[in-house]
Structures are given as C-alpha cells and as structure tokens.
CSV table of C-alpha atoms in Angstrom, one decimal:
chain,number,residue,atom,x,y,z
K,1,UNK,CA,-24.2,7.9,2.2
K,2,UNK,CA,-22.0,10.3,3.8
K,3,UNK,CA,-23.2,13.0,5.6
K,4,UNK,CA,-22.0,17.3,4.7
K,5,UNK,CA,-19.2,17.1,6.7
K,6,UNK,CA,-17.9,14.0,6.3
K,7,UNK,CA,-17.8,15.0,2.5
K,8,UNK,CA,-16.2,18.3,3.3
K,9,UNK,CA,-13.7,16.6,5.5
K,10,UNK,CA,-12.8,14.3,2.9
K,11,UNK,CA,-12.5,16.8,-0.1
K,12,UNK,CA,-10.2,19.4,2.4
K,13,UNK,CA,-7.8,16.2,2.7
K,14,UNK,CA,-8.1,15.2,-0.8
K,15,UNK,CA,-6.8,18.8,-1.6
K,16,UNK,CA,-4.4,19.0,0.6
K,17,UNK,CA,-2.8,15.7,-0.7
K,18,UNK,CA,-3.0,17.0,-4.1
K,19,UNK,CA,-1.2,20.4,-3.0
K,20,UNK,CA,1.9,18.1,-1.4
K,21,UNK,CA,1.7,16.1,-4.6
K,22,UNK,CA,2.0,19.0,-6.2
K,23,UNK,CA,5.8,19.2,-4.2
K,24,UNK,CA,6.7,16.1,-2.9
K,25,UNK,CA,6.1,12.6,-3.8
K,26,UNK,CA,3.6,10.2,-1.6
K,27,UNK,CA,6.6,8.6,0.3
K,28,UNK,CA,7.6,12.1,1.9
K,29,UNK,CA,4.3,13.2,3.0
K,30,UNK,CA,3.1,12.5,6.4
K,31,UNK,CA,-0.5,12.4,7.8
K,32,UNK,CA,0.9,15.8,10.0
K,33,UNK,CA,1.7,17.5,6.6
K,34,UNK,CA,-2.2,16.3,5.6
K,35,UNK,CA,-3.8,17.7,8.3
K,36,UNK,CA,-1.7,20.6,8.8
K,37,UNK,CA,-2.0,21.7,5.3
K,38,UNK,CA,-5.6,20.7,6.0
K,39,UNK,CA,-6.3,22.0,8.7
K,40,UNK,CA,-8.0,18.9,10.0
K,41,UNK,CA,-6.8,17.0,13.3
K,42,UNK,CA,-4.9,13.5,13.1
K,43,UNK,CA,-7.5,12.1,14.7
K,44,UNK,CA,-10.2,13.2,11.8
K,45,UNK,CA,-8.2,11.8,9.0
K,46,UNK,CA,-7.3,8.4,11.3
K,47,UNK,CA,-11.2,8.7,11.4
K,48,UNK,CA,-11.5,8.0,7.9
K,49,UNK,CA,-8.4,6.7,6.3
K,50,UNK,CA,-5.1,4.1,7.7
K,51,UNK,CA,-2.5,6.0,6.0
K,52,UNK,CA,-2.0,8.6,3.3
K,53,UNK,CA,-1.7,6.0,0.5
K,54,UNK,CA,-5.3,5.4,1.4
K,55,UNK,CA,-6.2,8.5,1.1
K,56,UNK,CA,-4.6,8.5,-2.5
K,57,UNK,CA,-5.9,5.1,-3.2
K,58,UNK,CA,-9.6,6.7,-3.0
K,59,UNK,CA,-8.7,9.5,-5.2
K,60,UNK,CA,-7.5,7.6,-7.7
K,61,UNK,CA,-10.6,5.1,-7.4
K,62,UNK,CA,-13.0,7.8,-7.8
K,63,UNK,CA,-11.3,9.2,-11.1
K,64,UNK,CA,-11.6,5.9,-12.5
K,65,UNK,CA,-15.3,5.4,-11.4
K,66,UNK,CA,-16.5,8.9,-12.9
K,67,UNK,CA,-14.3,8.5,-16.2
K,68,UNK,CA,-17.4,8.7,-18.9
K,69,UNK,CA,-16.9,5.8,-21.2
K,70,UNK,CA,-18.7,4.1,-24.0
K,71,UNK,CA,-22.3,2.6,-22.5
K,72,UNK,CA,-22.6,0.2,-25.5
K,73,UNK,CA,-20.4,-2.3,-26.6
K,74,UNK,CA,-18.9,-3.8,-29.1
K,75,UNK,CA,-17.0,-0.4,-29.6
K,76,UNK,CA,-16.9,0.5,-33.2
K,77,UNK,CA,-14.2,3.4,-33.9
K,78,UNK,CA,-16.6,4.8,-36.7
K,79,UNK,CA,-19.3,5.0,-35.1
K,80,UNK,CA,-20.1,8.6,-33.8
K,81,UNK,CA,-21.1,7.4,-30.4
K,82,UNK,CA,-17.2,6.1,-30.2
K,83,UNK,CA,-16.1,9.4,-30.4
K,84,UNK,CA,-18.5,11.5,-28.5
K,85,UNK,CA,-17.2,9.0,-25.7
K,86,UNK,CA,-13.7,9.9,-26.7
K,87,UNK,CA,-14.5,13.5,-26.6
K,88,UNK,CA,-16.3,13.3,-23.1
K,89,UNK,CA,-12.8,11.5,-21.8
K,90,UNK,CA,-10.8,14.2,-22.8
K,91,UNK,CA,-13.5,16.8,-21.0
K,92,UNK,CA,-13.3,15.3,-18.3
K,93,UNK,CA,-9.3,14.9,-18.1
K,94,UNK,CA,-8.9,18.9,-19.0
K,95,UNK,CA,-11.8,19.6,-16.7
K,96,UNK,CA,-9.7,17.7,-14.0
K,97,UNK,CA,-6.0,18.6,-15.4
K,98,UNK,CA,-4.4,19.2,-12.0
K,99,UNK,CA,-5.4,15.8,-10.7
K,100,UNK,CA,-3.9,14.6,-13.5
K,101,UNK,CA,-1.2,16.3,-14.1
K,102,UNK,CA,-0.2,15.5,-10.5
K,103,UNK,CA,-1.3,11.8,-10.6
K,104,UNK,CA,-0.5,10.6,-14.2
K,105,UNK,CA,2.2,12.7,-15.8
K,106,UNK,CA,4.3,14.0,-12.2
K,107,UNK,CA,4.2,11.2,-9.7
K,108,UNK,CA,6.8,8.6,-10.4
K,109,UNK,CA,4.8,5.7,-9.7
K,110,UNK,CA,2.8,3.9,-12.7
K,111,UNK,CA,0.4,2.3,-10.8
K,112,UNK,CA,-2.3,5.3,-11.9
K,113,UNK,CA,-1.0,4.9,-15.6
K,114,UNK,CA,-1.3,0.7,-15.4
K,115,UNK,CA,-5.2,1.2,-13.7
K,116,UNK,CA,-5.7,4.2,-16.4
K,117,UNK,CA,-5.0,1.1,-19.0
K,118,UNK,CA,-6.8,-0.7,-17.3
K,119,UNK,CA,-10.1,1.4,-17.1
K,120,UNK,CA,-10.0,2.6,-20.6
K,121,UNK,CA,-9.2,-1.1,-21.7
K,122,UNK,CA,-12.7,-2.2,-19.9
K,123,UNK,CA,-14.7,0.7,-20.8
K,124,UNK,CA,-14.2,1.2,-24.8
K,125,UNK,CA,-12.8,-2.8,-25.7
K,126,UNK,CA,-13.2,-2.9,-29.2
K,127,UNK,CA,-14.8,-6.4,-30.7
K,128,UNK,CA,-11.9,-8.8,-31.5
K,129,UNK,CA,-11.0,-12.5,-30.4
K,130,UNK,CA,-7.3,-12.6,-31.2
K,131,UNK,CA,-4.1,-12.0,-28.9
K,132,UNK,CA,-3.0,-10.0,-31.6
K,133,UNK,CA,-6.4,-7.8,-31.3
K,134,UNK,CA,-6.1,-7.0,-28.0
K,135,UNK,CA,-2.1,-6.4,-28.1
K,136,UNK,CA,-2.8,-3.8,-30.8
K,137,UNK,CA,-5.3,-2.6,-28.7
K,138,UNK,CA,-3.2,-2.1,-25.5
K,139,UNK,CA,-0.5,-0.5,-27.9
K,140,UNK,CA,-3.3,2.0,-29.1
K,141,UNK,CA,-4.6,2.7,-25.4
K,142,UNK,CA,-1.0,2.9,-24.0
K,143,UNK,CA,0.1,5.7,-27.0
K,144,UNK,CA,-3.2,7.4,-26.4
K,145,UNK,CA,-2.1,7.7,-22.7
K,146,UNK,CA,0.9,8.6,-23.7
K,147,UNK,CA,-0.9,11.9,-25.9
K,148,UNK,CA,-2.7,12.2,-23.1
K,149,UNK,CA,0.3,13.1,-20.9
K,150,UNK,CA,1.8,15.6,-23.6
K,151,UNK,CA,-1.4,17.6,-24.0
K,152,UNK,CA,-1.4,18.1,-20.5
K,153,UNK,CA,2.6,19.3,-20.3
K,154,UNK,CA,2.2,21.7,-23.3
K,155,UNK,CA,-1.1,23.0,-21.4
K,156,UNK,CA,-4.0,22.0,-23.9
K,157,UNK,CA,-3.3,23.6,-27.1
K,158,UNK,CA,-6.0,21.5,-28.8
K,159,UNK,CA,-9.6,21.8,-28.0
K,160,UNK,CA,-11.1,18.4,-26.4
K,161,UNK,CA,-12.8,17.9,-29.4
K,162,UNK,CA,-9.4,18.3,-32.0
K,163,UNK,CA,-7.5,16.2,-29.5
K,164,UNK,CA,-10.5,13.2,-29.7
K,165,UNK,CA,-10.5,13.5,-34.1
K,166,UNK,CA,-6.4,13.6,-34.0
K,167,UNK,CA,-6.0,10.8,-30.9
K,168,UNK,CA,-8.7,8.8,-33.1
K,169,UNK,CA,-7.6,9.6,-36.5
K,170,UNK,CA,-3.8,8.2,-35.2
K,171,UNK,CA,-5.1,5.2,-33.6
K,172,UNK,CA,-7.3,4.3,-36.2
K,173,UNK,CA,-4.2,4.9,-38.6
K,174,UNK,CA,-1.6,2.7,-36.2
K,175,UNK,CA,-4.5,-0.1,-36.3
K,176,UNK,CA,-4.4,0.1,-39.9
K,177,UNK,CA,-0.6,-0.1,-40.4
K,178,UNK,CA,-0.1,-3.1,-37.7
K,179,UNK,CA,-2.7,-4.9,-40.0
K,180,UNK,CA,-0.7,-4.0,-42.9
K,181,UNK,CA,-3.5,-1.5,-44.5
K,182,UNK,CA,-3.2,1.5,-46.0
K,183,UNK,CA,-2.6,5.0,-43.7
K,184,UNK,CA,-3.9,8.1,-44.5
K,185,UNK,CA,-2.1,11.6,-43.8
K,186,UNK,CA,-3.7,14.2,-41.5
C-alpha cells in the first residue's frame, strides 16, 4: 500500500496528464510538461513511472478496475439487477465525465475504446454459446459505447437513470431485430 504522499504525488500527475490531454495528444507531451504543470520534479515522476504513456496506462487501468459491473452472472437484460448495474455504469462515467471525455471521446487513439469493450464484454456477458451470440453482443456493447460518447458531447441531457432505460430499451430492441423478432417503439 502506498503511503499519503506517494498517493498525492500520483494523483497531481494524473491531473496534470489529464489537463495536457485536455490540449494536446499523449505523443506531444513530455515528462517536463508533467511535472511542470505538476509541479513535481523529473526525478519524482521517474520515481514512479518510465514514461508518460505509463502514467496513462495506470489511469486507464484504474477506470477499468473501479467500473461497477454486474456481480452475478449469467446476465439477464430483464432482470432489475441488470439495470441497476447499467445505471451504476453510467454514474460512474458522468461522475468521471472529464476522464472520459478526454480519454474515450477526444484522444485519437482506440486503445481505451477496444479495453472499454473489452471490460464491459467481461463484466455484464450475457448467457449464450453461439458466435452469432457473442457478435450480437459486441455489436450491442460497441453502439452502447458509441451512446456513451454522444451523451458525453451533448453534456448529459438525460439523467443516468433515462440514459440506462433508453441504452437498454435500444439494445434489447437491436437484439430482437438481429434475431428477427418483433421491435417495439419508445
């Protein structure tokens, strides 16, 4: 366990990452314009990362480790418990919009969308044995992603828990339609 100032150290860089972020992309932002912005010497950050994609790299890592997910499995889109998990996803990405408005929808690279996938994929998997299961699923996960990255731009303009019933109610409804059954309206 880290100690007080170890952890301080490491959140003033974080932030300062995210504030370049904010302006530049990763490949323009030295480890001076880190600790500068900072205000922690080289020789602090070389204390406790390589480089600055490091530095993301553990950023990124610990979004994915405290994204709330479903604790039981098989996932079952009907079941309440599904989307109080949904709804606790969405908290948590309003709760931490900049990071991701910086990390999924601004930066250029998709490695944070592919391990978002990824995460999600592994943490709500519905039951299903097919290919075509798990492609429909990865379409449904990838267009959520996508809605995800729209309510951010347009700044929220659905609660958490409006965005979990509509991002549910159209999943559930693409699901139906690429196994040929009926869709309801909104």
């Amino acid at each position: 366990m880290e100690n007080r100032r170890v952890q301080m150290t490491k959140r003033l860089l974080k932030e300062a990452l995210l504030e370049l972020l904010d302006e530049k992309p990763l490949e323009k932002i030295s480890v001076t314009d880190v600790c500068r912005r900072a205000d922690v010497n080289r020789s602090t950050f070389y204390a406790h990362y390589m480089d600055t994609t490091a530095l993301l790299h553990e950023m990124e890592q610990e979004v994915f480790s405290e994204l709330p997910g479903a604790d039981f499995l098989p996932v079952d889109v009907h079941d309440q418990r599904f989307f109080d998990a949904l709804e606790s996803f969405f908290t948590y990405v309003r709760k931490n919009e900049r990071l991701f408005r910086i990390l999924l929808v601004r930066r250029e690279s998709g490695t944070f969308h592919r391990t978002l996938l990824h995460t999600v994929m592994e943490r709500f998997q519905p039951a299903g044995t097919t290919i075509q299961d798990r492609y429909r699923y990865i379409y449904c996960v990838d267009g959520a992603i996508g809605l995800i990255k729209a309510w951010i731009i347009d700044g929220f303009p659905l609660t958490t828990h409006e965005f979990a019933a509509f991002t549910l109610h159209t999943v559930t409804d693409g699901m139906k339609q690429a196994e040929g059954g009926p869709v309801h309206p909104l």
